[in-house]
């Protein structure tokens, strides 16, 4: 016959004893009756309201195991035993496996011997370990921004803002300017497109919008466009630009932004290739 041992609060033990005395049923028998009912009916025979502990297990429930592991590596084995025993078995197992085998054995040994810390000590452990977790997470976040982050945000900005900030970036750091230029696309970069890509873009762009976008553009950009149109289409585009008359910078930049969006979409879909300086040395 299997033997099950467990501990209960002194107050609860006293009340259980009183009930046992009043009914004449031994405490052991009462416990056995409860266990049998749960085992055979596979349910708790009364409504249970569980008050969750707000201690370590709850505190670390959403903590990245990798971060917690690094913190516990520098903690004492007794602290590790307390923290691990308060977590769910899956997370605790992952953390345990991150320790050297010899240390795993020592932590298991401490757990198995039983014991623990007082409430005040446990609260101090929680505060200390959580503080280290926050520090460790801050270290990680400090290294997450880079040139790719800059390019991602830069590409999401409107054309006017991009045009204004680029010269300042170049003054601050020519290296950053160069690396950023490899990852972004501005209207003036149309000259980087090969003829086939230009023709694909032109099929996707409204001619009136193109005429507005080319107002005040560099001659190199305009020539690149004209060369990939029929003579008649190029003449009509030039006439459209003259017919439009003066446009505000805001209106011109808005149209350029539309065309840049089309080019970015076509690049993402693989329909065109942008040969950025230093990115593609050879084509096959």
Coordinates of C-alpha atoms in Angstrom, one line a residue:
X1 CA 0.0 0.0 0.0
X2 CA 1.3 3.5 -1.0
X3 CA 2.1 6.0 1.7
X4 CA 1.5 9.7 1.1
X5 CA 2.9 12.3 3.5
X6 CA 2.1 16.0 3.4
X7 CA 2.1 19.1 5.7
X8 CA -0.7 21.4 6.6
X9 CA -1.0 24.6 8.5
X10 CA -1.3 24.3 12.3
X11 CA -4.6 26.1 12.4
X12 CA -6.1 23.8 9.7
X13 CA -4.8 20.8 11.5
X14 CA -6.5 22.0 14.7
X15 CA -9.8 22.4 13.0
X16 CA -9.5 19.0 11.3
X17 CA -8.8 17.5 14.7
X18 CA -11.8 19.1 16.2
X19 CA -14.0 17.8 13.4
X20 CA -12.5 14.3 13.8
X21 CA -13.3 14.3 17.5
X22 CA -16.9 15.5 17.1
X23 CA -17.6 12.8 14.5
X24 CA -15.5 10.0 15.9
X25 CA -13.8 9.6 12.6
X26 CA -9.9 9.4 12.8
X27 CA -8.0 12.2 11.0
X28 CA -6.3 9.6 8.8
X29 CA -9.7 8.2 7.8
X30 CA -11.0 11.7 6.8
X31 CA -7.9 12.3 4.7
X32 CA -8.3 8.9 3.1
X33 CA -11.9 9.6 2.3
X34 CA -11.1 12.8 0.6
X35 CA -8.2 11.3 -1.4
X36 CA -10.4 8.4 -2.5
X37 CA -13.2 10.6 -3.7
X38 CA -10.9 12.8 -5.7
X39 CA -9.1 9.8 -7.2
X40 CA -12.3 7.9 -8.2
X41 CA -14.4 10.9 -9.3
X42 CA -11.4 12.8 -10.9
X43 CA -12.6 16.1 -9.4
X44 CA -12.5 18.1 -6.3
X45 CA -15.9 17.5 -4.5
X46 CA -16.4 21.2 -3.7
X47 CA -15.8 24.6 -5.1
X48 CA -12.3 25.9 -4.7
X49 CA -11.3 29.5 -4.7
X50 CA -7.5 29.7 -5.3
X51 CA -5.6 32.8 -4.2
X52 CA -2.5 32.9 -6.3
X53 CA 0.8 33.6 -4.7
X54 CA 2.4 36.8 -5.8
X55 CA 5.9 35.5 -5.2
X56 CA 8.7 34.3 -7.4
X57 CA 6.8 32.0 -9.7
X58 CA 4.3 34.8 -10.5
X59 CA 7.0 37.5 -10.7
X60 CA 9.1 35.5 -13.2
X61 CA 6.2 34.0 -15.2
X62 CA 6.8 36.4 -18.1
X63 CA 10.5 36.7 -17.7
X64 CA 12.7 35.4 -20.6
X65 CA 14.2 32.2 -19.4
X66 CA 17.5 33.1 -21.1
X67 CA 17.7 36.3 -19.2
X68 CA 16.7 34.7 -15.9
X69 CA 19.3 32.0 -16.5
X70 CA 22.1 34.5 -16.9
X71 CA 21.1 36.1 -13.6
X72 CA 20.9 32.8 -11.7
X73 CA 24.4 31.8 -13.0
X74 CA 25.9 34.3 -10.6
X75 CA 23.4 33.5 -7.7
X76 CA 24.0 31.1 -4.9
X77 CA 22.8 27.5 -5.2
X78 CA 20.3 28.0 -2.3
X79 CA 18.8 31.0 -4.1
X80 CA 18.6 29.0 -7.3
X81 CA 16.9 26.2 -5.5
X82 CA 14.3 28.6 -4.1
X83 CA 13.7 30.3 -7.4
X84 CA 13.4 27.1 -9.4
X85 CA 11.1 25.4 -7.0
X86 CA 8.7 28.3 -7.3
X87 CA 8.4 28.0 -11.1
X88 CA 6.4 25.7 -13.2
X89 CA 8.3 22.5 -14.0
X90 CA 8.8 23.3 -17.7
X91 CA 10.5 26.6 -17.1
X92 CA 12.4 25.3 -14.1
X93 CA 13.8 22.4 -16.2
X94 CA 15.0 24.7 -18.9
X95 CA 16.8 26.8 -16.4
X96 CA 18.3 23.8 -14.6
X97 CA 19.7 22.5 -17.8
X98 CA 21.6 25.8 -18.3
X99 CA 23.8 25.0 -15.3
X100 CA 26.9 22.8 -15.3
X101 CA 26.1 19.2 -14.4
X102 CA 27.9 19.5 -11.0
X103 CA 25.9 22.5 -10.1
X104 CA 22.6 20.9 -11.2
X105 CA 23.4 18.0 -8.8
X106 CA 24.1 20.5 -5.9
X107 CA 20.8 22.4 -6.5
X108 CA 18.8 19.2 -6.7
X109 CA 20.5 18.1 -3.4
X110 CA 19.5 21.3 -1.7
X111 CA 15.9 21.1 -2.9
X112 CA 15.6 17.5 -1.9
X113 CA 16.8 18.1 1.7
X114 CA 13.8 20.5 2.1
X115 CA 13.8 23.7 4.1
X116 CA 13.8 27.2 2.7
X117 CA 13.9 30.8 3.7
X118 CA 11.6 33.0 5.8
X119 CA 9.1 35.3 4.1
X120 CA 11.2 38.4 4.6
X121 CA 14.3 36.7 3.1
X122 CA 12.3 35.3 0.2
X123 CA 11.0 38.8 -0.5
X124 CA 14.6 40.1 -0.4
X125 CA 15.6 37.4 -2.9
X126 CA 12.8 38.3 -5.2
X127 CA 13.7 42.0 -5.1
X128 CA 17.3 41.3 -5.7
X129 CA 16.9 38.8 -8.5
X130 CA 14.2 40.9 -10.3
X131 CA 16.5 43.9 -10.1
X132 CA 19.2 41.9 -11.8
X133 CA 16.8 40.7 -14.4
X134 CA 15.8 44.3 -15.3
X135 CA 19.5 45.2 -15.5
X136 CA 20.1 42.3 -17.8
X137 CA 17.2 43.2 -20.0
X138 CA 18.4 46.8 -20.2
X139 CA 21.8 45.5 -21.4
X140 CA 20.0 43.6 -24.2
X141 CA 17.9 46.5 -25.3
X142 CA 20.9 48.8 -25.4
X143 CA 22.3 46.8 -28.2
X144 CA 19.2 46.4 -30.4
X145 CA 19.4 49.7 -32.3
X146 CA 21.7 49.8 -35.3
X147 CA 21.9 51.0 -38.9
X148 CA 19.1 48.6 -39.9
X149 CA 16.8 50.3 -37.3
X150 CA 17.7 53.7 -38.8
X151 CA 17.0 52.5 -42.3
X152 CA 13.7 50.9 -41.3
X153 CA 12.4 54.1 -39.7
X154 CA 13.9 56.4 -42.4
X155 CA 12.1 54.4 -45.1
X156 CA 8.8 55.0 -43.3
X157 CA 9.3 58.8 -43.1
X158 CA 7.8 61.0 -45.7
X159 CA 10.0 62.2 -48.6
X160 CA 10.2 65.8 -47.4
X161 CA 11.5 64.8 -44.0
X162 CA 14.0 62.4 -45.5
X163 CA 15.3 65.1 -47.9
X164 CA 15.8 67.6 -45.1
X165 CA 17.6 65.3 -42.7
X166 CA 20.0 63.5 -45.0
X167 CA 22.4 66.5 -45.4
X168 CA 22.6 66.8 -41.6
X169 CA 23.4 63.1 -41.3
X170 CA 26.2 63.5 -43.8
X171 CA 27.7 66.3 -41.9
X172 CA 27.6 64.4 -38.6
X173 CA 29.0 61.1 -40.0
X174 CA 29.9 60.4 -43.6
X175 CA 30.1 56.7 -42.7
X176 CA 26.5 56.6 -41.4
X177 CA 25.4 58.6 -44.4
X178 CA 27.0 56.0 -46.8
X179 CA 25.6 53.0 -44.9
X180 CA 22.2 54.5 -44.7
X181 CA 22.2 55.3 -48.4
X182 CA 22.9 51.6 -49.2
X183 CA 19.6 50.7 -47.4
X184 CA 17.2 53.4 -48.4
X185 CA 15.8 54.7 -51.7
X186 CA 15.3 58.4 -52.5
X187 CA 13.7 59.8 -55.7
X188 CA 17.1 60.9 -57.0
X189 CA 18.2 57.3 -56.8
X190 CA 16.1 56.5 -59.9
X191 CA 19.4 56.8 -61.8
X192 CA 20.5 53.6 -60.0
X193 CA 17.8 51.6 -61.8
X194 CA 18.6 49.8 -65.0
X195 CA 16.5 50.5 -68.1
X196 CA 14.3 47.4 -67.7
X197 CA 13.4 48.4 -64.1
X198 CA 12.7 52.0 -65.2
X199 CA 10.3 50.7 -67.8
X200 CA 8.5 48.5 -65.3
X201 CA 8.2 51.5 -62.9
X202 CA 6.8 53.7 -65.7
X203 CA 4.0 51.2 -66.3
X204 CA 3.0 51.5 -62.7
X205 CA 3.0 55.3 -62.5
X206 CA 0.4 57.8 -63.5
X207 CA 1.9 60.2 -66.1
X208 CA 0.5 63.4 -64.4
X209 CA 2.0 62.3 -61.1
X210 CA 5.3 61.7 -62.8
X211 CA 5.2 65.1 -64.5
X212 CA 4.7 66.7 -61.1
X213 CA 7.5 64.6 -59.5
X214 CA 10.0 65.6 -62.2
X215 CA 9.4 69.3 -61.6
X216 CA 12.8 70.7 -60.5
X217 CA 14.4 67.3 -60.6
X218 CA 18.1 66.8 -61.6
X219 CA 18.7 66.6 -65.3
X220 CA 20.2 63.2 -64.8
X221 CA 17.0 61.9 -63.3
X222 CA 14.9 63.4 -66.1
X223 CA 17.1 62.1 -68.8
X224 CA 17.0 58.6 -67.3
X225 CA 13.2 58.7 -67.5
X226 CA 13.1 60.2 -71.1
X227 CA 15.5 57.6 -72.4
X228 CA 13.1 54.8 -71.4
X229 CA 10.1 56.3 -73.1
X230 CA 9.1 56.6 -76.7
X231 CA 9.9 60.0 -78.3
X232 CA 6.2 60.8 -78.5
X233 CA 5.7 59.8 -74.8
X234 CA 8.7 61.8 -73.7
X235 CA 7.5 64.9 -75.6
X236 CA 4.0 64.6 -74.0
X237 CA 5.6 64.3 -70.6
X238 CA 7.7 67.5 -71.1
X239 CA 4.6 69.3 -72.3
X240 CA 2.7 68.2 -69.3
X241 CA 5.4 69.5 -67.0
X242 CA 5.3 72.9 -68.7
X243 CA 1.5 73.0 -68.7
X244 CA 1.4 72.4 -64.9
X245 CA 3.2 75.7 -64.2
X246 CA 4.8 76.4 -60.8
X247 CA 4.1 73.8 -58.0
X248 CA 4.7 74.0 -54.3
X249 CA 7.6 72.0 -53.0
X250 CA 5.1 70.1 -50.8
X251 CA 3.1 69.0 -53.8
X252 CA 6.2 67.9 -55.7
X253 CA 7.5 65.9 -52.7
X254 CA 4.2 64.2 -52.3
X255 CA 4.3 63.0 -55.9
X256 CA 7.9 61.9 -55.5
X257 CA 7.0 59.9 -52.4
X258 CA 4.3 58.1 -54.3
X259 CA 6.8 57.0 -57.0
X260 CA 9.3 56.0 -54.4
X261 CA 6.6 53.8 -52.7
X262 CA 6.0 52.1 -56.1
X263 CA 9.7 51.4 -56.5
X264 CA 10.1 50.0 -53.0
X265 CA 7.0 47.8 -53.6
X266 CA 8.5 46.5 -56.9
X267 CA 11.8 45.8 -55.3
X268 CA 10.2 43.9 -52.4
X269 CA 8.3 41.8 -54.9
X270 CA 11.5 41.1 -56.8
X271 CA 10.2 42.7 -60.0
X272 CA 13.1 45.2 -60.1
X273 CA 16.6 45.3 -58.7
X274 CA 18.2 48.5 -57.3
X275 CA 22.0 48.5 -57.8
X276 CA 23.0 50.5 -54.8
X277 CA 26.6 51.6 -54.6
X278 CA 28.9 49.0 -53.0
X279 CA 26.0 46.4 -52.8
X280 CA 26.1 44.7 -56.1
X281 CA 29.5 44.3 -57.8
X282 CA 28.5 41.9 -60.5
X283 CA 25.3 40.8 -62.3
X284 CA 24.9 37.4 -64.0

